[in-house]
Each structure stands twice: as C-alpha cells, then as structure tokens.
XYZ file of C-alpha atoms in Angstrom:
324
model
C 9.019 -17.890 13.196
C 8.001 -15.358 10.211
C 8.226 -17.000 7.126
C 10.553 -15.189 4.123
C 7.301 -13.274 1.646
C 7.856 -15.074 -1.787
C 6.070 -12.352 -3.462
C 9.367 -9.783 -1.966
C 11.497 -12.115 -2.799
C 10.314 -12.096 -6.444
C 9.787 -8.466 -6.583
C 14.337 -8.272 -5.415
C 14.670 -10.917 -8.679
C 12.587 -8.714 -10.615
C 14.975 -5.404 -9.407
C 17.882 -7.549 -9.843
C 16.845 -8.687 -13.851
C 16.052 -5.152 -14.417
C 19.403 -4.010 -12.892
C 21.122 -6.564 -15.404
C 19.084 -6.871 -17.931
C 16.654 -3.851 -18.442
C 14.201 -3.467 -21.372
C 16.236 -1.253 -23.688
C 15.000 0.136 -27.324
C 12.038 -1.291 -29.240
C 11.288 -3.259 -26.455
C 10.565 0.109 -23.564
C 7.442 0.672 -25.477
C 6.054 -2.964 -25.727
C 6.554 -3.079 -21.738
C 5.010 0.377 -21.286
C 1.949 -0.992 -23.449
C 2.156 -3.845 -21.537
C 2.491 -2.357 -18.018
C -0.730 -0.147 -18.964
C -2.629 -2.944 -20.022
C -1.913 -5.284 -16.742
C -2.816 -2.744 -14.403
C -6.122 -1.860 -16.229
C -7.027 -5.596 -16.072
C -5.854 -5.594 -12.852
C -8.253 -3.205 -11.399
C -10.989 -4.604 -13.262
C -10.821 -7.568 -11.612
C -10.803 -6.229 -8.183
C -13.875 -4.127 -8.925
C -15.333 -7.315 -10.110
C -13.995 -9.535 -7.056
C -15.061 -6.370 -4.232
C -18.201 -7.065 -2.408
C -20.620 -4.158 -2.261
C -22.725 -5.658 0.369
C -19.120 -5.996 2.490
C -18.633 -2.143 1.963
C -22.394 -1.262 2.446
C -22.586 -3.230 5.711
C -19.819 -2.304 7.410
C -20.463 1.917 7.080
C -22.380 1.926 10.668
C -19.611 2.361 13.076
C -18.627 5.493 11.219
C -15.948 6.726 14.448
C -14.050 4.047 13.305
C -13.954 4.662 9.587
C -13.474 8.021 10.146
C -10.318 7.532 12.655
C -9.180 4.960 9.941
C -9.446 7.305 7.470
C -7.668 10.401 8.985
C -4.529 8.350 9.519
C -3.855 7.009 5.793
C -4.912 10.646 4.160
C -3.644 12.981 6.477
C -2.026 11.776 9.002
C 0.368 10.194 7.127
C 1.028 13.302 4.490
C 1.464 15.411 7.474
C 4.296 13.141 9.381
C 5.917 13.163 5.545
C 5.750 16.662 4.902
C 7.174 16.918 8.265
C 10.071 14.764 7.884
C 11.248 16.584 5.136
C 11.144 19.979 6.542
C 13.427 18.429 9.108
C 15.878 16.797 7.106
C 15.495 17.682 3.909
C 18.642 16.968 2.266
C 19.077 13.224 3.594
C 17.564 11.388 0.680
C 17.822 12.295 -2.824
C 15.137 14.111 -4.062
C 13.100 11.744 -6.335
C 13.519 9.215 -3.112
C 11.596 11.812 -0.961
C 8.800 11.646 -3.681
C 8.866 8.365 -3.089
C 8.062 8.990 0.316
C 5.546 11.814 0.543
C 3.574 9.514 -2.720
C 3.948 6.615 0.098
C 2.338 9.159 2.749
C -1.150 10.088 -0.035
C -1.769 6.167 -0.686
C -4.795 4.216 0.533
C -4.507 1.054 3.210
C -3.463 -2.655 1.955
C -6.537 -4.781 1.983
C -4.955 -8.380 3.220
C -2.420 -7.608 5.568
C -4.828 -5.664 7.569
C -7.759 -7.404 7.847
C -4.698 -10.878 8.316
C -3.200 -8.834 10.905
C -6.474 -7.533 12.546
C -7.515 -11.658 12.903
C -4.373 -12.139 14.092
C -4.666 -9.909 16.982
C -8.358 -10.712 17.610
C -9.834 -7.389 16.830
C -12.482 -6.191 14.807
C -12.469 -7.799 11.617
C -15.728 -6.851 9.727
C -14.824 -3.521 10.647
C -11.178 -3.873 9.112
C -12.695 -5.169 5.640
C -14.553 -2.560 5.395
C -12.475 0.037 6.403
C -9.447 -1.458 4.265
C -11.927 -1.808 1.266
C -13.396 1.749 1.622
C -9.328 3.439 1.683
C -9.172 1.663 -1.166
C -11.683 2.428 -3.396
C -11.406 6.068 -1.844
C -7.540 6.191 -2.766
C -8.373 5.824 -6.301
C -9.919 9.356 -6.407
C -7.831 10.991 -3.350
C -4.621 9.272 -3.805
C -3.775 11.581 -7.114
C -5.216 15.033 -5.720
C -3.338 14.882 -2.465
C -0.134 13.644 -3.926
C -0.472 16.850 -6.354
C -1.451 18.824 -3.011
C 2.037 17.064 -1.484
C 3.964 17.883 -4.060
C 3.059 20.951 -4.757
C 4.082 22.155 -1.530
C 7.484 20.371 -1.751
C 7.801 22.102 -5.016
C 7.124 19.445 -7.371
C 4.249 18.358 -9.957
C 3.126 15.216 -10.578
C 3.393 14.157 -14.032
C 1.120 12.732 -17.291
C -2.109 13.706 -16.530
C -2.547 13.393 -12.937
C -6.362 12.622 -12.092
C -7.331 12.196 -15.654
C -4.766 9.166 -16.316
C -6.031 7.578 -13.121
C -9.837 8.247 -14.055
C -8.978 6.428 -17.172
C -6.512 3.668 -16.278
C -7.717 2.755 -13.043
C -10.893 4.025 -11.857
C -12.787 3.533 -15.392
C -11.301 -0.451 -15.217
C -12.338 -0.723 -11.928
C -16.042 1.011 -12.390
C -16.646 -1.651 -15.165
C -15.277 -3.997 -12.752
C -18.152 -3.336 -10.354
C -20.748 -3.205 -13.433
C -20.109 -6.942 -14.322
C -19.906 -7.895 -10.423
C -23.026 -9.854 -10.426
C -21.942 -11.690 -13.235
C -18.265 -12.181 -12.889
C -18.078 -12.112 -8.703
C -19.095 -15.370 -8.379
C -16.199 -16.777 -10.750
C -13.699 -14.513 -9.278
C -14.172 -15.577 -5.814
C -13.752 -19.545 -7.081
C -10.676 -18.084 -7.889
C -8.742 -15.779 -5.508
C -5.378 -17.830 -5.856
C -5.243 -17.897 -9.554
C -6.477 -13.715 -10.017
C -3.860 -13.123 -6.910
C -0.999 -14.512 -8.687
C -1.951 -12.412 -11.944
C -2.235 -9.259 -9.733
C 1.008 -9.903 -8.447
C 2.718 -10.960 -11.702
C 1.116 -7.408 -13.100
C 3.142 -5.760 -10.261
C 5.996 -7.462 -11.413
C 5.624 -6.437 -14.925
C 5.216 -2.975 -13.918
C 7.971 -2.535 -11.450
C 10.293 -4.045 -13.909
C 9.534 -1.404 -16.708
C 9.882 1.325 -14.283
C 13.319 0.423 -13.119
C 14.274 -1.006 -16.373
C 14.100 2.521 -16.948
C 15.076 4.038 -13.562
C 18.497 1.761 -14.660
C 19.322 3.119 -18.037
C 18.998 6.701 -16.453
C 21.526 5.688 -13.952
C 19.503 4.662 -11.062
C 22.128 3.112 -8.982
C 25.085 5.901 -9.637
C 22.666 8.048 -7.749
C 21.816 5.249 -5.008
C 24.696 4.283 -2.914
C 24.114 1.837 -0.131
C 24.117 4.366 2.430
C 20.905 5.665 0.585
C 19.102 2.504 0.880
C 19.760 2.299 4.190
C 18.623 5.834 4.821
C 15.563 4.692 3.199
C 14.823 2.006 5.401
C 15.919 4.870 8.769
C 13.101 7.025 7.052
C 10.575 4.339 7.006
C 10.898 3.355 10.096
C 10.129 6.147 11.721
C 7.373 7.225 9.823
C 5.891 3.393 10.714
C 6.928 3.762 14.261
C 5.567 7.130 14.286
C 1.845 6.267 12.930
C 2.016 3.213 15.299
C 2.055 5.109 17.972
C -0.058 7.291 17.812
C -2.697 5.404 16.300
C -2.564 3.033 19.404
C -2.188 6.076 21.632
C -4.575 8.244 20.246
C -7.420 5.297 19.965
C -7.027 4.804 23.632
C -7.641 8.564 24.470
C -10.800 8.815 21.772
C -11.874 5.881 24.019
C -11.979 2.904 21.359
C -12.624 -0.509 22.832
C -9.951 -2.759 22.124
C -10.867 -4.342 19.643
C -11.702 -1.360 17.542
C -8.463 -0.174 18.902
C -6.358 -3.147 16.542
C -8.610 -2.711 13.666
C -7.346 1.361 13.861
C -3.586 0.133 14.399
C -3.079 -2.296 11.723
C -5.633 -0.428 8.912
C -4.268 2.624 9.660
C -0.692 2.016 9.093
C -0.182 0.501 6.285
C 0.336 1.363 2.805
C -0.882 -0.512 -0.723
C 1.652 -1.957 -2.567
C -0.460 -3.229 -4.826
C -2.093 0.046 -6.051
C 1.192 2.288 -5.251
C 2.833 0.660 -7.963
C 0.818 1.072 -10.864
C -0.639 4.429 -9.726
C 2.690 5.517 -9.391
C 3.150 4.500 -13.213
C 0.437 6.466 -13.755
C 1.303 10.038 -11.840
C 4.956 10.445 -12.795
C 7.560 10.394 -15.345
C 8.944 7.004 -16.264
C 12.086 8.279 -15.691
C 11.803 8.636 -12.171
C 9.010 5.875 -11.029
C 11.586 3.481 -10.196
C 13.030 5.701 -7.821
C 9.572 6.966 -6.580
C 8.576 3.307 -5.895
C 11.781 2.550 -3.686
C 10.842 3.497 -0.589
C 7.285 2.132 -0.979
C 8.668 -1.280 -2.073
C 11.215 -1.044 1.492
C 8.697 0.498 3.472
C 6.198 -2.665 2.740
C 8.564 -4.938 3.830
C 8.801 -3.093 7.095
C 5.580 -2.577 8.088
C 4.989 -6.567 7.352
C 7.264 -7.622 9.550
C 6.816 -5.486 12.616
C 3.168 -5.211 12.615
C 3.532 -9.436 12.631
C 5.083 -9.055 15.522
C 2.666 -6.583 16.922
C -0.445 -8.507 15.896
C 1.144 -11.442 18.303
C 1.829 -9.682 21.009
C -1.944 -8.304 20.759
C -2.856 -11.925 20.407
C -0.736 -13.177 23.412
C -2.522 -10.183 25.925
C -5.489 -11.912 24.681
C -4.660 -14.661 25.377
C -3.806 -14.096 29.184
C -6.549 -12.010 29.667
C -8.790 -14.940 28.468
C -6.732 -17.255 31.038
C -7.435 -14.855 33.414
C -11.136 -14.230 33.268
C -11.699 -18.302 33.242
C -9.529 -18.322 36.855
C-alpha cells in the first residue's frame, strides 16, 4: 500500500498558510532575501554532497545517457509545445508556462534511481544518468525554457542564464570546490541536509504564492483548472511513459537498461524546478508557474510506484521460472 509523501503533504500546508496568511508588506522582501539565500545554500550543498567519481564512472554506456538525455530535454519540450498547439486555450496562460518550464527541467535524482531498484534495473547507470540531467539542467534548463517560451510568445524574466549562473550554478561550483573537504561530513548527514533542502523548498514556494495570492491567484484558478492541470499532466506522463518503454525496446535496450530509461527519463525535479523557477520569472507569476510542476510530481510518484512493481513482479516470475 503507497504510503501518503509527508514532504506533499507539507508542501499543501505550506499552499494553504500562504493562501491564508501570505507574507504581505515589509515582510515580501525579507522572504525574497530569504528565498535567495536558501536556495544558494541549497545548491552548495549538493555540489558538495555529489560524487564526481559516481558521475565519472558511470559515462561508459553512453547509448544510455544519451537516450536518457533526449527524453528530459527534448522530448519532453516537444510533447509540451505540442500540447499547446492542440489545445491552447484550456489552461490559463501562466499555467501553460508552468507546463512547458516543467517540459525544459532536468530528472529527479531519488525517485529514479528508488524506482530503478525497485524494478531491478540498472542502478549505477540511473545515478549517473539522474546526476548528469542534473548538473546539465543547471546550464540547459534556462536556455531551452527561453527557447520554449519564446516560441509560445513569452520571455522569461530577471536575468535568465545570468541569475542562474549566479544563484545556482556559482553555489553549486563552490560546492564541488570544497567536496573533498566537506563530502565526507555531508554524507554522515543526508537526513539532516535533506530536511534543510526540503524546508528551503518550502520557504521558497511559500514566497512565491504568498505572492501568486495577493495578485489574486485563486480568482483566476477555479477548481475546474486544477483539475485540468492534473488531465494535462497526465498525459504528458503517460505520453513519455510510453514511448520511453516503447522506443527502448525498438533501439534494442536490454531490460534492465530499459527501466533505468523509463523511470530517469520521466520524471521531473522538484527540487531544482522550484527555486530555478524563482529565479527565471516574475514573482508575480512563479506561483502559478510552479502549479503544475508541484501536481505533476505527485503524479508521476505515484504511478511510476506502481510501475516499478509491476517491473519487479515480471521479475520476479521470470526468476521463478528460470529456477523450474
């Protein structure tokens, strides 16, 4: 039975709070200070946690990476851009940014390599390839969502590439600099640095719709809109799903390699969507922007749990088999 995410369940308290109480005069700049600061410490400490020997190692099977790859930067954008030439006036505008930014970010890091284990497929391969989207998003992740937008008639806003250069990558890059020093530590302490990632998430998505509220966020979001969300983000999941595990059987992946494209290749961070989308537009509309993310994470959790058992289960009767 799937167990209820506490980390979603705070992040609907944290919506809720800012829905009744958002951060309203002198205080919207000491959380936008704040917000800044927590995701700059936040990717510092992944650069200082990430591996390089992981990243290094696990470059050889370079069909895989590449496959991997393909699906989160361009796959994805093109099944978005797609989507909205179709229906183009179901969602409100700032919610299909949300959704084409969702389509230009790089691959969660946990949930794929969990779900890869899960399913008994190639794991080294999927913490590598989850760690190289990654580190990869935070230089493609801003160009292609200003290639995205620009061709749905829209700019990104404050700075683009240079605010991520300096509020993520340059964190991060120090990160890496003090890895031989500080990697050690941070390992010793995953729990404690995962709970301060995810209470930086918090911080962040409550400025943004602390401000998303005041500008009338939910006159412009009726019900029927969230539920449109979650219809929109299903099929782009069920879309990449299928043809990653389609497409990997016709490129002639073994099985394994097969999972490690399915479950890498179809998800989306919400850990770095958040605070780069703090960084690449207006905070008037990041709360908006970040909806469909925010939905389409719990989605993607809970089918490809399912999916990652049923992969397990074939395994399992094929191993019952083969000992017959």
């Amino acid at each position: 039975m799937l167990k209820p995410d506490p980390f979603l369940i705070s992040l609907v308290c944290t919506v809720i709070l800012a829905t009744v109480l958002p951060c309203r005069g002198a205080a919207v700049p000491v959380f936008q200070d704040l917000a800044i600061a927590v995701i700059a410490v936040m990717f510092f400490m992944q650069g200082a946690r990430l591996s390089r020997e992981a990243v290094v190692g696990g470059l050889v099977n370079w069909r895989l990476h590449l496959a991997i790859l393909l699906c989160t930067f361009a796959l994805f954008p093109l099944l978005g851009l797609g989507l909205h030439a179709l229906f183009p006036n179901m969602l409100h505008p700032s919610v299909w940014l949300g959704i084409l930014f969702l389509c230009c970010l790089p691959s969660t890091v946990q949930s794929s390599i969990a779900f890869t284990s899960i399913a008994r497929g190639n794991v080294p391969a999927a913490v590598c390839a989850a760690t190289t989207s990654n580190i990869l998003g935070i230089f493609i992740t801003p160009i292609l969502t200003g290639l995205v937008l620009a061709r749905h008639g829209t700019a990104s806003g404050q700075g683009g590439v240079v605010a991520i250069m300096l509020q993520l990558l340059l964190p991060f890059v120090l990160g890496q600099v003090l890895q031989p020093w500080l990697g050690k530590w941070a390992h010793r302490n995953k729990r404690l640095l995962s709970m301060t990632d995810r209470g930086s998430i918090l911080i962040v998505v409550y400025t943004a719709f602390s401000e998303a509220v005041v500008q009338g966020l939910w006159h412009q979001m009726p019900l029927s809109q969230i539920g449109l969300i979650m219809l929109a983000d299903s099929i782009l999941l069920a879309l990449v799903l299928l043809i990653t595990m389609s497409g990997s059987r016709v490129l002639g992946f073994p099985r394994e390699d097969e999972i490690a494209i399915v479950f890498c290749g179809s998800k989306k961070t919400l850990a770095s969507g958040v605070p780069m989308a703090n960084v690449l537009f207006p905070a008037a509309t990041v709360g908006l922007v970040v909806l469909p993310l925010m939905i389409f994470h719990q989605i993607q959790l809970f089918v490809c749990a399912v999916l990652a058992r049923r992969y397990a289960d074939a395994w399992e009767r094929r191993q019952e088999s083969e000992a017959l």
